[in-house]
Coordinates of C-alpha atoms in Angstrom, one line a residue:
M201 CA 0.0 0.0 0.0
T202 CA 1.5 3.4 -1.0
S203 CA 1.8 6.2 1.4
E204 CA -0.7 8.2 -0.7
T205 CA -3.3 5.4 -0.3
T206 CA -2.6 5.3 3.4
Q207 CA -3.1 9.0 3.8
N208 CA -6.3 8.8 1.8
N209 CA -7.7 6.1 4.1
I210 CA -6.8 8.1 7.2
A211 CA -8.5 11.2 5.7
W212 CA -11.6 9.1 4.8
R213 CA -11.9 7.7 8.4
D214 CA -11.4 11.1 9.9
A215 CA -14.2 12.5 7.7
I216 CA -16.5 9.7 8.7
E217 CA -15.7 10.2 12.4
E218 CA -16.3 13.9 12.1
A219 CA -19.6 13.4 10.3
I220 CA -20.8 10.9 13.0
R221 CA -19.7 13.2 15.8
S222 CA -21.5 16.2 14.3
Y223 CA -24.7 14.2 13.8
L224 CA -24.7 12.8 17.4
D225 CA -24.1 16.3 18.8
T226 CA -27.0 17.6 16.8
Y227 CA -29.4 14.7 17.6
P228 CA -28.6 13.4 21.1
T229 CA -31.1 10.5 20.9
A230 CA -29.3 9.2 17.9
V231 CA -26.8 7.5 20.2
Q232 CA -29.5 5.3 21.6
E233 CA -30.9 4.6 18.1
L234 CA -27.5 3.7 16.8
T235 CA -26.8 1.4 19.8
K236 CA -30.1 -0.4 19.2
F237 CA -29.3 -0.7 15.5
L238 CA -25.9 -2.2 16.2
E239 CA -26.9 -4.5 19.1
Y240 CA -30.1 -6.0 17.6
R241 CA -29.8 -9.5 16.3
R242 CA -32.7 -11.1 14.5
E243 CA -32.6 -14.8 13.8
N244 CA -31.7 -15.4 10.2
E245 CA -31.3 -18.7 8.3
T246 CA -29.8 -19.2 4.8
P247 CA -32.7 -19.2 2.4
Q248 CA -33.3 -22.0 -0.1
V249 CA -32.8 -21.2 -3.8
L250 CA -35.9 -20.3 -5.8
I251 CA -35.2 -22.9 -8.5
P252 CA -33.9 -26.1 -6.9
M253 CA -31.1 -27.8 -8.8
E254 CA -31.6 -31.2 -7.3
E255 CA -32.7 -33.8 -9.8
L256 CA -32.8 -31.0 -12.4
E257 CA -32.1 -33.3 -15.4
T258 CA -34.7 -35.8 -14.3
K259 CA -37.2 -33.0 -13.8
L260 CA -36.5 -31.6 -17.3
E261 CA -37.0 -35.0 -18.8
M262 CA -40.4 -35.3 -17.1
I263 CA -41.4 -31.8 -18.2
N264 CA -40.5 -32.6 -21.8
N265 CA -42.6 -35.8 -21.4
I266 CA -45.5 -33.7 -20.2
I267 CA -45.2 -31.6 -23.3
K268 CA -45.2 -34.6 -25.6
V269 CA -48.4 -36.0 -23.9
Q270 CA -50.1 -32.6 -24.1
R271 CA -49.3 -32.3 -27.8
F272 CA -50.9 -35.6 -28.4
R273 CA -54.0 -34.6 -26.4
R274 CA -54.3 -31.0 -27.6
D275 CA -52.3 -29.8 -30.6
E276 CA -49.0 -30.9 -32.1
D277 CA -47.6 -27.3 -31.7
W278 CA -48.7 -27.0 -28.1
M279 CA -46.1 -25.6 -25.7
L280 CA -45.7 -24.5 -22.1
N281 CA -45.7 -20.8 -21.2
K282 CA -43.4 -19.4 -18.6
I283 CA -45.9 -19.3 -15.8
Q284 CA -46.6 -23.0 -16.3
F285 CA -42.9 -23.8 -16.5
S286 CA -42.2 -21.8 -13.3
Y287 CA -44.6 -24.0 -11.4
L288 CA -43.4 -27.3 -12.9
I289 CA -39.7 -26.6 -12.4
R290 CA -40.3 -26.2 -8.6
M291 CA -42.3 -29.5 -8.3
R292 CA -40.9 -32.7 -7.0
A293 CA -39.7 -35.2 -9.6
S294 CA -42.3 -37.7 -8.3
D295 CA -45.2 -35.2 -9.0
L296 CA -43.8 -34.4 -12.4
R297 CA -43.7 -38.2 -13.2
D298 CA -47.4 -38.4 -12.3
L299 CA -48.3 -35.5 -14.7
S300 CA -46.1 -37.0 -17.4
T301 CA -48.1 -40.2 -17.4
I302 CA -51.6 -39.0 -16.6
G303 CA -52.5 -36.7 -19.5
W304 CA -55.9 -35.6 -18.3
L305 CA -54.6 -34.7 -14.8
A306 CA -51.7 -32.7 -16.4
E307 CA -54.1 -30.8 -18.6
L308 CA -56.3 -29.8 -15.7
T309 CA -53.3 -28.8 -13.6
L310 CA -51.6 -26.8 -16.4
N311 CA -54.9 -25.0 -17.3
A312 CA -55.3 -23.9 -13.7
H313 CA -51.8 -22.3 -13.3
G314 CA -52.5 -19.0 -15.0
Q315 CA -55.9 -18.7 -13.4
A316 CA -54.6 -19.5 -9.9
T317 CA -51.9 -16.9 -10.3
R318 CA -54.5 -14.3 -11.5
Q319 CA -56.9 -15.1 -8.7
F320 CA -54.2 -14.8 -6.1
L321 CA -52.6 -11.6 -7.3
Q322 CA -55.5 -9.9 -9.1
K323 CA -58.4 -10.9 -6.9
G324 CA -59.8 -7.4 -6.9
R325 CA -58.6 -6.4 -10.4
F326 CA -62.1 -6.0 -11.9
V327 CA -64.1 -3.9 -9.5
P328 CA -66.8 -2.1 -11.5
T329 CA -67.5 1.6 -10.9
T330 CA -70.3 1.6 -13.4
T331 CA -72.3 -1.1 -15.1
A332 CA -74.1 -1.1 -18.4
G333 CA -77.8 -0.1 -17.9
K334 CA -77.4 0.4 -14.2
G335 CA -75.4 3.6 -13.8
K336 CA -73.1 4.2 -10.9
A337 CA -73.0 1.7 -8.1
N338 CA -74.8 2.9 -5.0
D339 CA -73.0 3.3 -1.7
N340 CA -74.1 0.0 -0.3
E341 CA -72.8 -1.8 -3.4
S342 CA -69.5 -0.1 -3.2
L343 CA -69.1 -1.1 0.4
T344 CA -69.5 -4.8 -0.5
N345 CA -67.5 -4.9 -3.7
Q346 CA -64.3 -5.4 -1.8
S347 CA -65.5 -8.8 -0.6
G348 CA -68.0 -9.6 -3.2
T349 CA -66.5 -9.0 -6.6
S350 CA -66.9 -12.1 -8.6
L351 CA -63.9 -13.7 -10.1
K352 CA -65.9 -13.8 -13.3
R353 CA -65.3 -10.6 -15.3
G354 CA -67.9 -7.9 -14.6
V355 CA -70.2 -9.9 -12.3
V356 CA -71.0 -8.5 -8.9
E357 CA -72.9 -10.9 -6.6
M358 CA -75.4 -9.0 -4.5
N359 CA -75.1 -11.2 -1.4
P360 CA -71.4 -11.5 -0.7
I361 CA -70.4 -12.6 2.7
G362 CA -68.7 -10.1 4.9
R363 CA -65.5 -10.4 7.0
N364 CA -65.8 -12.3 10.2
R365 CA -65.2 -9.9 13.1
E366 CA -64.3 -12.7 15.5
T367 CA -61.6 -13.8 13.1
I368 CA -60.2 -10.2 13.0
K369 CA -60.3 -9.9 16.8
G370 CA -58.8 -13.3 17.4
C371 CA -55.9 -12.7 15.0
L372 CA -55.1 -9.3 16.5
E373 CA -55.1 -10.9 20.0
L374 CA -52.8 -13.7 18.9
D375 CA -50.4 -11.3 17.2
K376 CA -50.6 -8.9 20.1
H377 CA -51.9 -6.1 17.9
T378 CA -48.6 -5.7 16.1
C379 CA -47.3 -6.5 12.6
V380 CA -45.7 -9.9 12.9
I381 CA -42.8 -8.8 10.7
T382 CA -42.0 -5.1 11.5
G383 CA -43.4 -4.9 15.0
L384 CA -45.5 -1.8 14.1
G385 CA -48.8 -1.2 15.9
K386 CA -52.3 -0.8 14.4
P387 CA -51.8 -3.5 11.8
T388 CA -54.3 -4.8 9.3
V389 CA -55.5 -8.4 9.4
A390 CA -54.5 -9.8 6.1
H391 CA -55.6 -13.1 4.5
I392 CA -52.9 -15.6 3.5
I393 CA -55.2 -17.1 0.8
P394 CA -57.4 -14.3 -0.5
F395 CA -60.8 -13.8 1.1
A396 CA -62.2 -13.4 -2.5
W397 CA -61.5 -17.0 -3.2
N398 CA -64.8 -17.9 -1.4
S399 CA -66.5 -14.7 -0.6
T400 CA -69.3 -15.4 -3.2
D401 CA -70.8 -18.6 -4.7
D402 CA -69.3 -17.7 -8.1
N403 CA -65.9 -17.3 -6.5
R404 CA -66.2 -20.7 -4.7
A405 CA -67.0 -22.4 -7.9
A406 CA -64.1 -20.7 -9.7
T407 CA -61.7 -21.8 -6.9
E408 CA -62.9 -25.3 -7.0
T409 CA -61.9 -25.6 -10.6
L410 CA -58.3 -25.0 -9.5
K411 CA -58.1 -27.9 -7.1
H412 CA -55.9 -30.1 -9.1
A413 CA -53.2 -27.4 -9.5
L414 CA -53.6 -26.5 -5.8
W415 CA -53.0 -30.1 -4.7
Y416 CA -49.6 -30.1 -6.3
M417 CA -48.7 -26.7 -4.9
S418 CA -49.1 -27.5 -1.2
C419 CA -49.2 -31.2 -0.5
D420 CA -48.6 -34.7 -1.7
P421 CA -51.6 -35.3 -4.1
R422 CA -51.2 -39.0 -3.4
A423 CA -51.9 -38.5 0.3
D424 CA -55.3 -39.4 1.8
S425 CA -58.2 -37.4 0.6
P426 CA -56.5 -34.3 -1.0
E427 CA -59.9 -33.1 -2.2
E428 CA -61.4 -33.2 1.3
R429 CA -58.4 -31.3 2.6
F430 CA -58.8 -28.5 0.0
K431 CA -62.5 -28.0 0.6
K432 CA -61.4 -25.6 3.3
F433 CA -60.8 -23.1 0.5
Y434 CA -64.1 -23.4 -1.4
E435 CA -66.7 -25.5 0.5
T436 CA -68.9 -22.6 1.7
K437 CA -68.8 -18.8 1.5
G438 CA -66.2 -17.4 4.0
V439 CA -65.0 -20.9 4.8
S440 CA -61.3 -19.8 5.0
D441 CA -62.0 -16.6 6.9
K442 CA -60.4 -18.1 10.1
T443 CA -57.4 -17.3 12.2
W444 CA -55.4 -20.0 10.5
N445 CA -55.6 -18.0 7.3
V446 CA -54.8 -14.5 8.5
I447 CA -51.9 -12.7 10.0
S448 CA -51.3 -9.1 11.2
L449 CA -49.3 -6.9 8.9
C450 CA -48.5 -3.2 8.6
H451 CA -50.2 -1.5 5.7
D452 CA -47.1 -1.1 3.5
L453 CA -46.0 -4.8 3.8
H454 CA -49.6 -5.9 3.2
S455 CA -49.9 -4.0 -0.1
L456 CA -46.5 -5.3 -1.2
W457 CA -47.6 -8.8 -0.4
G458 CA -50.5 -8.3 -2.7
Y459 CA -48.1 -7.6 -5.5
G460 CA -46.1 -10.8 -4.9
I461 CA -43.0 -8.8 -3.9
W462 CA -42.3 -10.9 -0.8
A463 CA -43.5 -14.2 0.6
L464 CA -43.3 -16.3 3.8
K465 CA -42.0 -19.8 3.9
W466 CA -43.3 -22.3 6.5
R467 CA -40.4 -23.6 8.6
G468 CA -42.2 -25.6 11.3
S469 CA -44.4 -25.6 14.4
I470 CA -44.2 -26.7 18.0
E471 CA -46.7 -26.9 20.8
L472 CA -46.2 -24.4 23.7
E473 CA -45.0 -26.3 26.8
D474 CA -47.2 -24.2 29.1
N475 CA -50.2 -24.3 26.8
P476 CA -50.4 -27.3 24.3
S477 CA -53.6 -26.0 22.8
R478 CA -51.4 -23.3 21.2
S479 CA -48.5 -23.8 18.8
R480 CA -45.6 -21.5 17.8
I481 CA -45.2 -21.4 14.0
T482 CA -41.9 -20.4 12.5
L483 CA -41.9 -18.5 9.2
Q484 CA -39.0 -17.3 7.0
F485 CA -39.3 -14.0 5.2
H486 CA -38.2 -13.9 1.5
W487 CA -37.9 -10.8 -0.7
M488 CA -38.8 -12.0 -4.2
P489 CA -36.5 -11.5 -7.2
R490 CA -37.6 -9.2 -10.0
N491 CA -37.2 -10.9 -13.3
I492 CA -35.1 -8.6 -15.4
K493 CA -37.3 -9.2 -18.4
M494 CA -40.1 -7.4 -16.7
D495 CA -38.4 -4.2 -17.8
D496 CA -38.7 -5.2 -21.5
S497 CA -42.0 -3.7 -22.8
N498 CA -42.3 -6.6 -25.3
Y499 CA -42.0 -9.4 -22.7
S500 CA -45.0 -11.4 -21.4
P501 CA -44.8 -14.3 -19.0
L502 CA -47.5 -15.9 -21.0
Q503 CA -45.3 -16.3 -24.0
T504 CA -44.7 -19.9 -25.0
L505 CA -41.2 -21.3 -24.5
V506 CA -38.9 -22.6 -27.1
P507 CA -37.3 -26.1 -26.6
E508 CA -33.9 -24.6 -25.7
E509 CA -35.4 -23.1 -22.6
I510 CA -36.4 -26.5 -21.2
T511 CA -32.8 -27.6 -20.8
V512 CA -30.1 -27.2 -18.1
D513 CA -28.7 -24.3 -20.0
G514 CA -32.1 -22.8 -20.3
V515 CA -32.7 -23.1 -16.5
N516 CA -29.3 -21.5 -15.8
A517 CA -30.3 -18.6 -18.1
L518 CA -33.6 -18.3 -16.2
R519 CA -31.6 -18.1 -12.9
D520 CA -29.5 -15.3 -14.4
E521 CA -32.8 -13.4 -15.0
L522 CA -33.5 -13.5 -11.3
K523 CA -30.3 -11.9 -9.8
H524 CA -32.2 -8.7 -8.7
S525 CA -34.2 -8.9 -5.5
Y526 CA -36.4 -6.4 -3.7
G527 CA -35.7 -5.3 -0.2
G528 CA -32.3 -3.7 -0.5
E529 CA -30.3 -6.9 -1.3
Q530 CA -30.3 -6.5 -5.0
H531 CA -27.7 -7.6 -7.4
S532 CA -25.5 -4.6 -8.3
C533 CA -25.0 -4.2 -12.1
P534 CA -21.5 -2.9 -13.1
D535 CA -22.8 -0.2 -15.5
G536 CA -24.7 1.5 -12.6
N537 CA -27.6 2.4 -14.9
C538 CA -29.7 -0.7 -14.7
K539 CA -33.4 -0.1 -14.7
T540 CA -34.1 -3.2 -12.7
C541 CA -31.6 -2.1 -10.0
L542 CA -33.4 1.2 -9.8
E543 CA -36.8 -0.5 -9.4
V544 CA -35.9 -3.0 -6.7
A545 CA -34.1 -0.3 -4.7
K546 CA -37.4 1.5 -4.2
I547 CA -38.8 -1.4 -2.1
G548 CA -37.9 -2.3 1.5
A549 CA -39.0 -2.6 5.1
R550 CA -37.5 -2.0 8.6
D551 CA -37.9 -3.4 12.0
C552 CA -39.5 -0.6 14.1
R553 CA -37.6 -1.6 17.2
S554 CA -34.1 -1.5 15.8
G555 CA -34.3 0.3 12.5
Q556 CA -32.6 -2.6 10.9
P557 CA -33.9 -3.7 7.4
I558 CA -36.0 -6.8 7.0
K559 CA -33.8 -9.3 5.1
T560 CA -34.4 -12.4 3.2
G561 CA -33.9 -15.3 5.6
D562 CA -35.2 -13.5 8.7
I563 CA -37.2 -15.7 11.0
F564 CA -40.5 -14.7 12.5
T565 CA -43.0 -16.6 14.7
I566 CA -46.7 -16.5 15.3
I567 CA -49.0 -18.3 17.7
R568 CA -52.0 -20.2 16.5
P569 CA -54.4 -22.9 17.9
T570 CA -52.7 -26.3 17.7
E571 CA -55.8 -27.8 16.1
D572 CA -55.4 -25.4 13.1
V573 CA -51.7 -25.9 12.4
D574 CA -52.2 -28.2 9.4
K575 CA -54.6 -25.8 7.8
C576 CA -52.3 -22.9 8.4
K577 CA -49.4 -24.8 6.8
E578 CA -51.4 -25.5 3.7
A579 CA -52.4 -21.8 3.4
F580 CA -48.8 -20.7 3.7
D581 CA -47.6 -23.4 1.3
L582 CA -50.0 -22.3 -1.3
Q583 CA -49.0 -18.7 -0.9
W584 CA -45.3 -19.7 -1.2
A585 CA -45.8 -21.7 -4.3
I586 CA -47.9 -19.1 -6.2
I587 CA -45.8 -16.1 -5.3
N588 CA -42.5 -17.9 -6.2
A589 CA -43.9 -19.0 -9.6
A590 CA -45.2 -15.5 -10.3
A591 CA -41.8 -14.0 -9.4
I592 CA -39.8 -16.5 -11.5
S593 CA -42.1 -16.0 -14.5
G594 CA -42.0 -12.2 -14.2
C595 CA -45.7 -11.7 -13.7
D596 CA -45.9 -10.7 -10.0
L597 CA -48.6 -8.2 -10.9
I598 CA -49.5 -7.2 -14.4
L599 CA -52.4 -4.7 -14.1
N600 CA -52.9 -4.4 -17.8
D601 CA -53.3 -8.2 -18.5
D602 CA -55.9 -10.8 -17.6
Y603 CA -55.5 -14.5 -17.6
E604 CA -57.9 -17.1 -18.8
S605 CA -57.6 -20.6 -17.3
D606 CA -55.6 -21.8 -20.3
G607 CA -53.0 -19.2 -19.7
K608 CA -53.9 -16.9 -22.7
I609 CA -54.4 -13.2 -22.4
E610 CA -58.1 -12.3 -22.4
P611 CA -58.9 -9.0 -24.2
P612 CA -60.9 -6.4 -22.4
P613 CA -64.7 -6.6 -22.9
A614 CA -64.8 -3.8 -25.5
E615 CA -62.2 -5.5 -27.6
R616 CA -64.0 -8.8 -27.7
G617 CA -67.4 -7.3 -28.4
D618 CA -68.9 -8.0 -24.9
P619 CA -72.3 -6.4 -24.7
D620 CA -71.9 -6.0 -20.9
E621 CA -69.0 -3.6 -21.1
I622 CA -67.8 -2.4 -17.8
E623 CA -65.8 0.7 -17.1
F624 CA -63.1 0.6 -14.5
D625 CA -61.5 3.3 -12.4
L626 CA -57.9 2.4 -11.8
E627 CA -57.5 4.4 -8.6
T628 CA -60.7 2.8 -7.2
D629 CA -59.6 -0.5 -8.5
Y630 CA -56.2 -0.3 -6.7
Q631 CA -58.0 0.7 -3.5
Y632 CA -60.3 -2.3 -3.6
R633 CA -57.6 -4.7 -4.8
I634 CA -55.9 -4.1 -1.5
E635 CA -59.0 -3.8 0.6
D636 CA -60.5 -7.0 -0.5
W637 CA -57.6 -8.9 1.1
V638 CA -57.7 -7.0 4.3
M639 CA -60.0 -5.6 6.9
G640 CA -58.5 -3.2 9.4
E641 CA -58.9 -3.3 13.2
D642 CA -62.4 -2.7 14.3
Q643 CA -62.4 0.9 15.7
D644 CA -65.9 0.7 17.3

């Protein structure tokens, strides 16, 4: 090291020390804040990779077999789109083997991938502000739209079920009226699996059509009675509006969750020694990657793949698309002018007690009734599977697109000559899209 470099380092340290000294002199309480920041230690575990590399060649072989079978059943030119591939590549090899040999089951599962993603992330996308021949919705209708909007385009059921106040109260009590991630007070009670999935009879029916895909997302479909287990998401209106399907979140994190920007991974549960009727559930926080292709205006996650993408090299190329993550841990591009770097840098969250940023791998715990642990796990597993596939494919939330069950883009009503054209207000839509997944603390 040259003497000039040594002098520069000394000057740099002196400048930093002077800046810190000046700041602390100006803001005396900053010493306490700095001490809390430096001393706080949150439990953190190394996160798993988004695209598992174990048995990759076997998985790719099974996926290519699925394509062959579907071409025989559908069309000789049929091909997976990126959303479908993002789900398949994360499945177990044994599940892929099932889908590669049972053509009808694979068809039902693949058809549901786009729809499941849409219903999870765009559950309130189509909230009408006016309807043909009916004029502006009245105040009572607007109050119920957040929970009653049908997953069928343009249909508003007039008798949607409302949020269960006992569930809201119970969740807040279990979570001690604080956000389970940031520690902030006055949280909202957010559904893990959207309330809209069963808030109306139409929605229940729409959710039931997804059951084959949902089985493969959250459990072993060969286990006993998978259909019975999944009735908890569509059997009756409001069936999943229970404490096992809600957690307390601050408003900002809740809205980001609705965009698929972060997700929670189930890590396990254990009964409380002093109260076996309650269990402590361990969750791991993950900021999702932002697929760099999202910043290409010509890109769509619904585009069909080419054969080269369903190879080991293709998967490695896909992994390269996912180097940028939200939450301040993003990949730093050498040119310093990367649009994706700029986008992910805008998103983050902090622990209110220490000021430290929330990081991927951070561990959080919640308390829930022991009898509900299995249901809670399935809800978190579904959330984890859908958000991961959405992030990998680059479709975390596309406000300008709509998905049909076969994964194709459905044009707006006016473009397809729908006589029941509905006008939408984007600002109102955004408000309802968030509100339909959450009900704040009862202030009465």
